[in-house]
Amino acid sequence: MNASLDSTIDWARVRADFPLLTRQVHGKPLIYFDSANTGQKPETVIAAVDDFYRHHNANVSRAVHALGTEATDAYEGARNKLAKFFNVRGDELVLCSGTTFALNLVAYSWALPRLQPGDAIVLTRMEHHANIVPWQLVAQRTGATIKVAELNERGELDLDRLYALLTPEVKLLSLTHVSNVLGTVNPVREICREARKRGIVTVVDGSQAAPHRVLDIAAVGCDFYAITGHKMSGPTGTGALWARREHLAAMPPFIGGGEMIKEVRFEGTVFNDPPHKFEAGTPNIAGFIGLGAAVDYLSSLGMHNVEAREQALLAHATEELSKVEGLRIFGNAREKAAVISFLVEGAHAHDLATLLDLEGVAIRSGHHCAHPLMQHFGVPATCRASLAFYNTHDEVEAFVAALRKVRKLLA
Ligand code: PLP
């Protein structure tokens, strides 16, 4: 299949921007199909981090010297790039280490002081543990309960059943935009609108949406939206929480320390304005500058092109995998991102992944931090191939050929 048919972009040149993708693993060319776990980084991101440490390294918001100003400008510049990319305001974007931190921030600063016995939180069956455990901790401490929205046979949310759960005691609904296991894209706009009508605060985990789709957070209509930078070609330890300004103004700080204050006296502290109120301590400055470069990179490709490219790869991979005898794909949502979870009859997920690794193919096997979803399907683990725009149609074919080969070894 001709990859250039996907759009006007020369995808072979795009792939060449990612130095790691040229390496070999176990003497075979690497086929990296684990982008839902973490994305690979283009040269420009690596160069931005390198340039910061070589030429500008200083702490932010403290020193008046030239380096301090350069570091602060670059860091705040990255916040503004992210805000523009997601169509939100920079002062509504709390920079943090990733989705896990972002969701905990909402749990501890918004939910913990507000929820009471008798209140309820609604989650969905397809959540990552990062969007389950913080709410369990809140529920344990407040006496609130957790209700779970279930899936239909395609691995989509059953919307009628979800809306039926949104009863008056529900104060908060937290759900993923895109499932990291099934690839299901949830209709978050519609869901947030329904929740809002009922006065329910909504939190969206955008970890798997931000890297792969045109994302207008303002248009989602939620109260909080969390993203993680390392899945969108940025460095690890970067991410953000977008929140409506009224929430940020009303929420107490989560972590205390430097950078988040205006004045500290032993009698009491005056906190900085949001978003800085939630950004205590020295941040991952180089990481955010790298994330800014990642956003520039993705913008230069155009997220609609990224999405179209990944949809073409997904269709190809799904078609080829469907021809493999005894292979079961988990989830066939009508709207789906380029994530395919599967099992092959008679083969354990870890054995398949281990043997595929020897063929140079990197996929993930395990529970994908989604135990409740594994329980739903009655399996302990699946294999997951997750694709990104820098993958190729040739890789899809090589992956399926390798799968057929290793499967014979396990028979
Ligand atoms: N939510 C989803 C859907 C994810 O896929 C992940 C990462 O795998 C996370 C949350 C956690 O992201 P991080 O570990 O970067 O905070």
Short mmCIF file of C-alpha atoms and ligand atoms in Angstrom, two decimals, residues 36-37 97-101 103 126-131 176 178-180 205-208 228-231 238 364 368-369 384, ligand 1:
data_model
loop_
_atom_site.label_atom_id
_atom_site.label_comp_id
_atom_site.label_asym_id
_atom_site.label_seq_id
_atom_site.Cartn_x
_atom_site.Cartn_y
_atom_site.Cartn_z
CA ALA A 36 -0.18 4.36 23.44
CA ASN A 37 2.38 3.60 26.14
CA SER A 97 3.92 15.92 35.45
CA GLY A 98 1.17 14.24 33.45
CA THR A 99 -2.38 12.94 33.53
CA THR A 100 -1.85 11.02 36.74
CA PHE A 101 -0.91 14.20 38.58
CA LEU A 103 -6.39 13.76 37.90
CA MET A 126 -12.81 1.44 30.38
CA GLU A 127 -10.84 3.77 32.69
CA HIS A 128 -7.09 3.61 33.21
CA HIS A 129 -6.14 3.06 36.86
CA ALA A 130 -5.06 6.72 36.95
CA ASN A 131 -8.74 7.60 36.58
CA THR A 176 -11.58 8.87 29.30
CA VAL A 178 -10.18 7.57 24.17
CA SER A 179 -9.67 4.10 25.68
CA ASN A 180 -6.01 3.09 25.92
CA ASP A 205 -8.84 12.02 30.69
CA GLY A 206 -7.39 13.07 27.35
CA SER A 207 -4.15 11.05 27.52
CA GLN A 208 -4.97 9.04 24.40
CA THR A 228 0.11 13.91 29.30
CA GLY A 229 3.03 15.20 27.22
CA HIS A 230 5.04 12.03 26.66
CA LYS A 231 2.32 10.41 24.59
CA THR A 238 5.17 16.77 31.38
CA ARG A 364 2.58 -4.18 24.94
CA HIS A 368 -2.69 -2.02 30.40
CA CYS A 369 -3.48 -0.45 33.80
CA ARG A 384 -1.91 -4.32 22.36
N1 PLP B 1 -4.99 7.65 31.29
C1 PLP B 1 -4.83 6.93 30.16
C2 PLP B 1 -6.02 6.64 29.30
C3 PLP B 1 -3.56 6.46 29.81
O1 PLP B 1 -3.42 5.74 28.70
C4 PLP B 1 -2.47 6.76 30.66
C5 PLP B 1 -1.12 6.23 30.34
O2 PLP B 1 -0.96 5.11 29.89
C6 PLP B 1 -2.69 7.53 31.79
C7 PLP B 1 -3.96 7.95 32.09
C8 PLP B 1 -1.57 7.90 32.72
O3 PLP B 1 -0.70 8.78 32.10
P1 PLP B 1 0.65 9.25 32.84
O4 PLP B 1 1.25 8.01 33.43
O5 PLP B 1 1.45 9.83 31.76
O6 PLP B 1 0.27 10.22 33.87
#
